[in-house]
XYZ file of C-alpha atoms in Angstrom:
539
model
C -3.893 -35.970 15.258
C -5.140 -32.610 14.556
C -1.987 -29.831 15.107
C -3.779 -26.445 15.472
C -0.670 -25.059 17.088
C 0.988 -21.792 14.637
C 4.742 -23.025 13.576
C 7.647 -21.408 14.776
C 8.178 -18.100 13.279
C 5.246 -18.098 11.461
C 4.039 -14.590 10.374
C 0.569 -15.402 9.168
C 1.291 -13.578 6.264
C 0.501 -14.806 2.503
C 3.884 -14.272 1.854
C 5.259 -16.233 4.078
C 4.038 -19.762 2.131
C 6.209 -21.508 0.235
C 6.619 -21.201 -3.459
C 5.370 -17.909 -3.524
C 7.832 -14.372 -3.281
C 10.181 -14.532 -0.521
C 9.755 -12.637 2.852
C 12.169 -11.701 5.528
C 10.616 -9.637 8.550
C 13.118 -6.872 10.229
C 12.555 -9.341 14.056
C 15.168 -6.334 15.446
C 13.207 -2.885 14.695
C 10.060 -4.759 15.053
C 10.598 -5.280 18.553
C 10.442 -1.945 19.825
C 7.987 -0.518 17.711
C 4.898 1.712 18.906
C 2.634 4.165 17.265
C 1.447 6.732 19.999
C 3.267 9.122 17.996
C 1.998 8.471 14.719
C 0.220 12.023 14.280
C 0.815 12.753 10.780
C -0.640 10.157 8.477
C -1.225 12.277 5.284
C 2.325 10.850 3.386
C 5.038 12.557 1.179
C 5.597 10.516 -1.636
C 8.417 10.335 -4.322
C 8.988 7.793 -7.465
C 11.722 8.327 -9.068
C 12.888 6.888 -12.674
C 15.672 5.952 -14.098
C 14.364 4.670 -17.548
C 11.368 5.195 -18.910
C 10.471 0.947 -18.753
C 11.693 -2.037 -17.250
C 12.247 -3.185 -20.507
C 14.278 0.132 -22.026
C 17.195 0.035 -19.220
C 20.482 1.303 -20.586
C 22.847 -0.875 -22.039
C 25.577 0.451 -19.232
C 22.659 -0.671 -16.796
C 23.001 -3.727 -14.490
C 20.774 -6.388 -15.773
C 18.403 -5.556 -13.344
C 18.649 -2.560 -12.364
C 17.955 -1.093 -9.393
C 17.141 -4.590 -7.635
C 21.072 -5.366 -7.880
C 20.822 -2.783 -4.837
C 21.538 -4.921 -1.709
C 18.530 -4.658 0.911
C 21.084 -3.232 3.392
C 22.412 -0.567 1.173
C 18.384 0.828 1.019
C 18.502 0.417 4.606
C 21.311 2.948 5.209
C 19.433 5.429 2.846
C 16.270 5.268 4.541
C 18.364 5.950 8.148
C 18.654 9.870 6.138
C 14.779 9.525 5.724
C 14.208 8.042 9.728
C 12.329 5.486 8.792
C 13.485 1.567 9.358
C 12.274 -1.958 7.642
C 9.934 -3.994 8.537
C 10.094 -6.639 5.898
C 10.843 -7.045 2.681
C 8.567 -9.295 0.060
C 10.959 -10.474 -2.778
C 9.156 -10.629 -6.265
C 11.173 -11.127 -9.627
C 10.042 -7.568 -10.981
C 9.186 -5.555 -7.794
C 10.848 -5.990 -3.847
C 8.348 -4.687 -1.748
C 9.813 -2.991 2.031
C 7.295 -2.253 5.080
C 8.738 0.509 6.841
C 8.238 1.590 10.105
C 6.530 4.965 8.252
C 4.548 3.292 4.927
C 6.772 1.968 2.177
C 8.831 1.509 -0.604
C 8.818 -0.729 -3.776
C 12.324 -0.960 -5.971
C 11.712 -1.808 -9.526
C 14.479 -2.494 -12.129
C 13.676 0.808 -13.162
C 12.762 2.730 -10.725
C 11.641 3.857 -6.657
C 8.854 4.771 -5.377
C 9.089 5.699 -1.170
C 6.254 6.889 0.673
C 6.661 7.905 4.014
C 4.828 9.814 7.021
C 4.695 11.355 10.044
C 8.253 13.524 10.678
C 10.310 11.560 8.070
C 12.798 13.657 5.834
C 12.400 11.570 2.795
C 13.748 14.007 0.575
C 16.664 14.016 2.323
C 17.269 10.332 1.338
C 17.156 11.631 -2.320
C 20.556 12.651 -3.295
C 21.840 9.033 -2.014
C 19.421 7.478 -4.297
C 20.653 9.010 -7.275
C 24.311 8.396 -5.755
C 22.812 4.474 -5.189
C 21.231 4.481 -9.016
C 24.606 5.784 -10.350
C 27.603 3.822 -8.476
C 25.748 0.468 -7.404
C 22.694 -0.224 -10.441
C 25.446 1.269 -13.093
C 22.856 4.267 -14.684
C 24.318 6.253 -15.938
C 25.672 9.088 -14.285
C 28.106 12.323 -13.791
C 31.249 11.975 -11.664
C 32.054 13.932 -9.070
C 28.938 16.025 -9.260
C 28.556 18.411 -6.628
C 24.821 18.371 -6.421
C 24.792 14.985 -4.090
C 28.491 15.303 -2.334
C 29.297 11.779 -2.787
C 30.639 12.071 -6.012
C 28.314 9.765 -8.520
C 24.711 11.078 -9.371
C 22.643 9.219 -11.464
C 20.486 11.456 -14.116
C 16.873 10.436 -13.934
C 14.699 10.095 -16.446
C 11.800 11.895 -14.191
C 10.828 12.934 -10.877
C 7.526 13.032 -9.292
C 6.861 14.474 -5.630
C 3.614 14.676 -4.432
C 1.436 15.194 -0.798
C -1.967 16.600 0.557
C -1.268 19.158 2.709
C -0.402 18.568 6.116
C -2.749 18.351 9.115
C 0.306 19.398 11.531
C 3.023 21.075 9.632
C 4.998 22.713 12.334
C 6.176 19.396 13.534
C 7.406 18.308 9.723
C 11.463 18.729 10.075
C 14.242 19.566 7.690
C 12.978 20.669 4.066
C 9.434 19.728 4.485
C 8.508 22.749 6.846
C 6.885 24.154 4.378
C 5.867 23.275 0.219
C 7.891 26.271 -0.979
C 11.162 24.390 0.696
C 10.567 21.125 -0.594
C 10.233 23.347 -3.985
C 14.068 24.602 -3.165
C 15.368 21.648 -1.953
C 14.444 20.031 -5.363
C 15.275 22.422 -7.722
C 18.800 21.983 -6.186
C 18.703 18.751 -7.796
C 17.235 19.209 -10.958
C 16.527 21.358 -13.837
C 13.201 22.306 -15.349
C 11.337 21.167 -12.808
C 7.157 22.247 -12.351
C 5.810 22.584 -9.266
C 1.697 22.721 -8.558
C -0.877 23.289 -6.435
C -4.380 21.564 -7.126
C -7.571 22.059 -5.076
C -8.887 25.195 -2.681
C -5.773 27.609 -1.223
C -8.378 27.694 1.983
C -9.272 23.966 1.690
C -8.181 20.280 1.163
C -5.093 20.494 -1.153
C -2.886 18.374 -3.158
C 0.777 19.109 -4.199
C 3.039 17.846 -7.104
C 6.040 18.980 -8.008
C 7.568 17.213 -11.652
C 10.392 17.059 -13.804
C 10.051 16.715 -17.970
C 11.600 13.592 -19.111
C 14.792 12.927 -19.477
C 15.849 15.320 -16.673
C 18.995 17.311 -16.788
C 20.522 17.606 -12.905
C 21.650 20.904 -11.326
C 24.580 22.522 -12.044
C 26.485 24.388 -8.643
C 23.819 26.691 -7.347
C 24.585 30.376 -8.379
C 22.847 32.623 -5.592
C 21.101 34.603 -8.190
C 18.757 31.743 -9.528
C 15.169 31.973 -9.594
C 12.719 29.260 -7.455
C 10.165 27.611 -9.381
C 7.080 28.876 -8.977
C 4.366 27.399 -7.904
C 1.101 27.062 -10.457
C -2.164 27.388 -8.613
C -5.099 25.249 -10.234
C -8.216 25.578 -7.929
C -10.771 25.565 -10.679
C -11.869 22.715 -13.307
C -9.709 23.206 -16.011
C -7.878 21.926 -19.139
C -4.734 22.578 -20.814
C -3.669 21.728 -24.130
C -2.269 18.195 -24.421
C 0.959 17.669 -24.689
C 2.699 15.335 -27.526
C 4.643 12.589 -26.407
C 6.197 9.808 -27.501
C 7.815 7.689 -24.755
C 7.494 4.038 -23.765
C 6.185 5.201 -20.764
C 6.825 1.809 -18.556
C 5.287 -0.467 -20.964
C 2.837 1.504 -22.268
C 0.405 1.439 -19.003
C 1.114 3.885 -16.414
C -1.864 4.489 -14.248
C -2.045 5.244 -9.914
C -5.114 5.779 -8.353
C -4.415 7.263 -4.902
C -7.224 7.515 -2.174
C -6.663 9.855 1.049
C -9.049 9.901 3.346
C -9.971 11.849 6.815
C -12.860 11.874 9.621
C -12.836 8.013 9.677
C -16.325 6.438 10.917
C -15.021 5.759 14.434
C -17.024 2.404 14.398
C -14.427 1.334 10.956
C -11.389 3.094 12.384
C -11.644 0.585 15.311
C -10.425 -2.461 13.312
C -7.123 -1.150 13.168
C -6.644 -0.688 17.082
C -4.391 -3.736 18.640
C -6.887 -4.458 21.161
C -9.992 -5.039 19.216
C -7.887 -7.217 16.433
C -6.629 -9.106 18.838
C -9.767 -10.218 20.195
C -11.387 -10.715 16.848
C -8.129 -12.642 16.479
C -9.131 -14.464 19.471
C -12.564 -15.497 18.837
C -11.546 -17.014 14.553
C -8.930 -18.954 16.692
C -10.803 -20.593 19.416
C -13.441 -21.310 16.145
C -11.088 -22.716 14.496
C -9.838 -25.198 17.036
C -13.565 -26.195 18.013
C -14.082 -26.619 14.281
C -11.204 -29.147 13.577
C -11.237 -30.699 16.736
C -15.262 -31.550 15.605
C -14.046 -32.468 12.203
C -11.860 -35.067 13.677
C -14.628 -36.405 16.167
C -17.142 -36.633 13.439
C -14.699 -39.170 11.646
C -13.076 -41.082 14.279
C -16.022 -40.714 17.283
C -15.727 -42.635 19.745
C -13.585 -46.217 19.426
C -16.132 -49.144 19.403
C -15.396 -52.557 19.718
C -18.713 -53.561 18.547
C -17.937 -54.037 14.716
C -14.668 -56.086 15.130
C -13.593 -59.002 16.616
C -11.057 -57.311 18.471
C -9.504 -53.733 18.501
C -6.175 -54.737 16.886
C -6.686 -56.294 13.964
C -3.294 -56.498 12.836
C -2.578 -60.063 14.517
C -1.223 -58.315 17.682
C -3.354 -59.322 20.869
C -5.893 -57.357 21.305
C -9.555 -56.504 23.095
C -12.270 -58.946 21.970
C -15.473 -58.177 21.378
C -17.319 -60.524 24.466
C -14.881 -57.761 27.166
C -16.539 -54.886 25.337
C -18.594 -52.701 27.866
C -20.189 -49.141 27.165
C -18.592 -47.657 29.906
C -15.158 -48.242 28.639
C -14.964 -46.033 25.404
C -12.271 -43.913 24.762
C -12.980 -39.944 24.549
C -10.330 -39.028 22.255
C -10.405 -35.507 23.310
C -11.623 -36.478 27.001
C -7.983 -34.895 27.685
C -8.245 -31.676 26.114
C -11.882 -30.209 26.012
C -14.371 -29.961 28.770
C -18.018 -31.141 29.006
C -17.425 -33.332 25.436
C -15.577 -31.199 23.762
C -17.868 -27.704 23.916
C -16.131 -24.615 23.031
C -14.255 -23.199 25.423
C -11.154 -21.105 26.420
C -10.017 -22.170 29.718
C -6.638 -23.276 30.719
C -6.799 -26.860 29.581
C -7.414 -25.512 25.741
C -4.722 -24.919 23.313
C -3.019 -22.135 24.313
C -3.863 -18.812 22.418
C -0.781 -18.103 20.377
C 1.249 -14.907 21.984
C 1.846 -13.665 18.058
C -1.998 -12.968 18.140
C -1.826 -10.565 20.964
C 0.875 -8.160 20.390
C 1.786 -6.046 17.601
C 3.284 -7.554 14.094
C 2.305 -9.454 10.689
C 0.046 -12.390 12.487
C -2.575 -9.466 13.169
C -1.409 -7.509 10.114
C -2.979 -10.271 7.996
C -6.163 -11.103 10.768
C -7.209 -6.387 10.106
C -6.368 -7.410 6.399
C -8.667 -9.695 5.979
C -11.324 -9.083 8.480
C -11.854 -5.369 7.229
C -12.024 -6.643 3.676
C -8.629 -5.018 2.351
C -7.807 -9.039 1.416
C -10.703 -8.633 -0.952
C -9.555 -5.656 -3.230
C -7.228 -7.465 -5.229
C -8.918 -11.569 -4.493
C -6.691 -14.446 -4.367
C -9.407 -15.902 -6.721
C -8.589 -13.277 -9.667
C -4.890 -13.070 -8.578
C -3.341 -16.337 -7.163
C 0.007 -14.786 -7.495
C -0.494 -11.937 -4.971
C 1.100 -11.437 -1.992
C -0.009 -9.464 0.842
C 2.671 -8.340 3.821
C 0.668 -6.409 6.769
C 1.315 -4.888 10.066
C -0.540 -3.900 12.778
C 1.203 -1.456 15.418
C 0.663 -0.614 19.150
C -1.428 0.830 20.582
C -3.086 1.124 17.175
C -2.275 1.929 12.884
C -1.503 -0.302 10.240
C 0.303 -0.364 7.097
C 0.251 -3.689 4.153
C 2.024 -3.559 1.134
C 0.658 -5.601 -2.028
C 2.587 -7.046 -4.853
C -0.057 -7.908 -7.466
C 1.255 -10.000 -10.502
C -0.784 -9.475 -13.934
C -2.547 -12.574 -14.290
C -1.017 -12.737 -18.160
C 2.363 -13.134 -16.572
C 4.978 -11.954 -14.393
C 6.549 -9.730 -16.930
C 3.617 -6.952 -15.790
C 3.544 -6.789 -11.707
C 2.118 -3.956 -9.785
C 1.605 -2.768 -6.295
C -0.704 -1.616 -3.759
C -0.414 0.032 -0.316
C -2.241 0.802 2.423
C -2.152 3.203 5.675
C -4.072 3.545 8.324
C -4.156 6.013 11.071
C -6.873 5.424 12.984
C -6.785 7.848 16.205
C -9.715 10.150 15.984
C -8.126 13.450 16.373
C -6.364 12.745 13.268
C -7.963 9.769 11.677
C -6.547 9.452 8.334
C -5.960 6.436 5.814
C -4.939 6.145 2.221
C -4.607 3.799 -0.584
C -2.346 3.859 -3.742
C -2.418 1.062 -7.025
C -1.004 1.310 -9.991
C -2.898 -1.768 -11.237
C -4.395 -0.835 -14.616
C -8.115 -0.594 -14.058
C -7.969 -2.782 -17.802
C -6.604 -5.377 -15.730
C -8.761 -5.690 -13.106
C -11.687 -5.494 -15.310
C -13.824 -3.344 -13.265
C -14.196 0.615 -13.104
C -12.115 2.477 -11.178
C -15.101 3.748 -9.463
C -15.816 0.466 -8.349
C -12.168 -0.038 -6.366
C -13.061 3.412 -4.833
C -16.359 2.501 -3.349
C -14.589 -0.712 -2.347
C -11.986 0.225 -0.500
C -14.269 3.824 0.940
C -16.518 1.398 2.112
C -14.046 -0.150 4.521
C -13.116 3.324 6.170
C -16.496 4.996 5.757
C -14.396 8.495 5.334
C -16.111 12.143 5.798
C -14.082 13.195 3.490
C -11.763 11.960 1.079
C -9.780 12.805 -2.384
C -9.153 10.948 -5.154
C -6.276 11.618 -7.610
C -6.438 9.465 -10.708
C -2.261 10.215 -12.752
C -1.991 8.213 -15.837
C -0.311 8.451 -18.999
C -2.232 9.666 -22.175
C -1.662 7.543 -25.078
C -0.895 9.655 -28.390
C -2.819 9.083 -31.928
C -1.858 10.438 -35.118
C -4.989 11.906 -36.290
C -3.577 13.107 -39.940
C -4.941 14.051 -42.931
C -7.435 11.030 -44.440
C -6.742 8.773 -41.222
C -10.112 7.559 -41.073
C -9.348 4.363 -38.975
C -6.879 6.836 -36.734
C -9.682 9.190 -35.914
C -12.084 7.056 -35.515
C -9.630 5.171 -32.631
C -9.200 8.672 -31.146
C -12.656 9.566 -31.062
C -13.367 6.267 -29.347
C -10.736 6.424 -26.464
C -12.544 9.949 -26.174
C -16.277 7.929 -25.389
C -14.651 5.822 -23.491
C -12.521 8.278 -20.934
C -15.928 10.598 -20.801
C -18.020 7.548 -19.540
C -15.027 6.428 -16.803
C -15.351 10.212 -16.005
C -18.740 10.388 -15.593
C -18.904 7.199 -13.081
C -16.230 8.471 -11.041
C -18.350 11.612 -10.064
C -21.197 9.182 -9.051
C -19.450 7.348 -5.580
C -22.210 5.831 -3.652
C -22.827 8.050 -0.357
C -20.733 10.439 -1.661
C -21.495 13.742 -2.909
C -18.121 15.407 -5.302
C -17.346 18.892 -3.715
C -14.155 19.565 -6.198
C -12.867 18.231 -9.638
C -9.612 19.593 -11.394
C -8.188 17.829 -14.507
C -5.029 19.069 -15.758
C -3.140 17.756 -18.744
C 0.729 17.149 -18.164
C 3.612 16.225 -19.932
C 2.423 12.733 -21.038
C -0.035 12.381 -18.133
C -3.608 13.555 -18.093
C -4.284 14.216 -13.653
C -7.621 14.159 -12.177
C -8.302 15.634 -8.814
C -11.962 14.847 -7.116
C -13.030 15.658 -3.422
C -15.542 13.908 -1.772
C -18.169 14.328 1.345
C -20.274 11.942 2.753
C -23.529 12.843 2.152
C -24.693 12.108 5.888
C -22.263 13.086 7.834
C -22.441 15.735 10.634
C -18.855 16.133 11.620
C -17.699 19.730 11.276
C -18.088 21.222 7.911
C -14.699 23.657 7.568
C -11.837 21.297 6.808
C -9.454 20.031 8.746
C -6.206 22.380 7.108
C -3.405 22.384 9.191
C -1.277 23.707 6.295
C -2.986 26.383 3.922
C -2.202 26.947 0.319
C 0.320 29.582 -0.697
């Protein structure tokens, strides 16, 4: 018998397969779901560290960190943030959560949330530090006054980042404007650099960091200075910056991809409607195909070639009563006109998970728009892929990618999709070494650009820069250092070559410990209107 029919509370999702990281879908927020007022898809995001790797916690830590934190604890945070989970895909060195606006990944070591539309993630941050501190065991300063609950963790460092929004008058609480999310952090910490990288009068980018090791805020005196914001809107380069931290494991590298002006024609994979009947259609295949399978092997029952039809010494049918007329159509009962394919009433029904919102069509836009393909099953067997698809349109899939030298490295990607024209917007983040993947990072951009055919898009490339000791009579040293030199100018120079793409903006800027590379893109035929689309200008 061939069983075609979806199990019960199957998601469709990788994930959900046995043996591989556990998955547990949110059934209660999921329900009521809908993303007509997803206007906002450019995303705040935050990581914040507690140790500098997974494998340097503090003794005083819990073993593993910040995954001791129960799911429903997060869930409370994120309720400051007003976002909710989706689902949650378990991993032994990274938990994964959907949200209802993007995501968030908890390693042992540290967070990294990314939400959009109106959320008020930073509003969720003085409970994570309160979380870090009382629950993973960091350590921490009692009864600090900075997050009012009494137990602050101090992190290690602090990164906040966003383009510039398309509508920021609707943003709420501190992220009305850049120069309040700049107060509302230096509340928190201390030493903390705030910048401003691409065109004041065109398509920005924001950071704002802290130096490692960061010191939290003592009680606010009324007197102290804001940080100021540093303005980079030309290619340049600062002096590098010695450092000397195991910098989580050695390899810290995210690519981040936001794009705008979506090729309507792309954007419209990620509508309900049109997955749905794409859904349809690989279904109703997929029946025909198995149900032909099973023909082509067991046909039509002949009597012809045995004595009888039950040859197991039961009476049976013998061969002399045979008559054409009276074979058996095994699917007589459930196809029409011999099996052709059809969808009428008397098929299989068409599985209700495939028409409405939720992880069944999550995975059917992942892998039909080629997002599947980024990170292949084929290179990475281990990978697990959790996807959603909302009403009346958007979608948002979270990847957990383990190194395919072991479990010990295991990285991320995300994806978000806002397809509405008006404000068609999608972006991609990775911090999967491009060593690992063994292709240029060029390469994963014109992959995944290819998939949204953007107008425009960015590209921010923020990894760590390894230090060599070039001293006196190092011969071998230099030579090293001269060759990582080669070999970051040619990954430079194939970055400004994206096919169809012509770069409008580079910035590189040389950090604490990280080198960051800002590039804009423009299609090279496209005729949609040439002044960006600002919403918020630069300061």
């Amino acid at each position: 018998m061939v069983n075609t029919e979806i199990p019960k509370h199957y998601t469709a999702s990788p994930s959900s397969f046995s043996g591989t990281p556990h998955l547990t879908i949110n059934r209660e927020v999921t329900l009521d779901l809908d993303s007509h007022n997803a206007f906002e898809g450019p995303e705040k995001l935050l990581e914040v560290w507690f140790s500098a790797s997974s494998s340097s916690l503090p003794t005083c830590t819990a073993p593993t960190g910040l995954k001791v934190v129960p799911a429903e604890v997060w869930k409370d945070m994120l309720d400051l943030v007003n976002c909710k989970v989706l689902s949650i895909v378990e991993s032994e060195n990274v938990d994964a959560y959907l949200l209802s606006e993007s995501s968030m990944f908890v390693f042992p070591h540290k967070l990294i949330l990314k939400t959009c539309g109106t959320t008020t993630l930073l509003r969720g941050l003085p409970r994570i530090l309160d979380i870090a501190g009382q629950l993973a065991r960091f350590p921490h300063t009692i009864a600090n006054p900075v997050t009012g609950n009494g137990t602050a963790a101090s992190p290690y460092r602090v990164f906040y980042s966003r383009k510039n929004f398309l509508f920021p008058d609707r943003q709420l609480g501190p992220h009305r404007s850049w120069r309040d999310e700049v107060k509302s952090l230096d509340k928190l910490f201390l030493g903390g650099s705030a910048y401003m990288i691409g065109k004041m009068n065109g398509e920005h980018w924001y950071l704002y960091l802290t130096e490692p090791n960061t010191i939290l805020t003592p009680p606010a005196t009324p007197d102290r200075a804001e940080t100021e914001t540093k303005i980079f809107d030309l290619p340049s380069r600062a002096v590098t910056l010695d450092h000397s931290d195991d910098v989580d494991d050695g390899q810290d590298e995210t690519l981040e991809l936001l794009m705008t002006h979506l090729e309507e024609e792309n954007a419209k994979q990620f509508y309900l409607d049109h997955a749905s009947a794409v859904a349809e259609g690989r279904y109703f295949q997929r029946t025909h195909r198995a149900k032909e399978n099973a023909r082509r092997h067991l046909g039509t029952i002949h009597e012809s070639n045995s004595e009888m039809l039950n040859s197991k010494g039961n009476p049976g049918v013998f061969k002399d009563d045979y008559h054409p007329q009276d074979a058996i159509d095994i699917f007589s009962n459930t196809s029409s006109e011999n099996g052709e394919f059809t969808s009428s009433d008397d098929e299989d029904p068409f599985p209700t998970e495939l028409t409405t919102e939720g992880h069944a069509l999550g995975t059917v836009v992942s892998e039909c728009s080629g997002l599947a393909d980024v990170y292949p099953a084929s290179k990475y067997p281990d990978a697990r892929v959790d996807a959603y698809l909302f009403t009346p349109c958007g979608f948002s899939a979270n990847g957990v990618i383990p190194a395919p030298q072991g479990p010990r490295a295991t990285h991320y990607f995300t994806v978000h999709v806002t397809p509405e024209p008006q404000c068609s917007y999608a972006s991609f983040e990775t911090n999967v070494p491009s060593q690992q993947t063994g292709r240029e990072t060029a390469e994963v951009v014109e992959q995944v650009v290819s998939i949204f055919k953007p107008g425009r898009f960015s590209v921010t490339l923020f990894e760590t820069k390894p230090t060599v000791s070039t001293g006196d009579g190092d011969s071998d040293a230099t030579d090293a250092f001269k060759a990582m030199e080669r070999q970051s100018a040619r990954k430079s120079a194939r970055m400004e070559c994206i096919r169809g793409y012509r770069r409008v903006d580079r910035i590189v800027h040389d950090l604490e410990g990280y080198e960051l590379v800002f590039r804009f893109f423009e299609r090279v035929d496209w005729d949609g209107p040439r002044a960006p689309r600002l919403g918020e200008v630069g300061l």
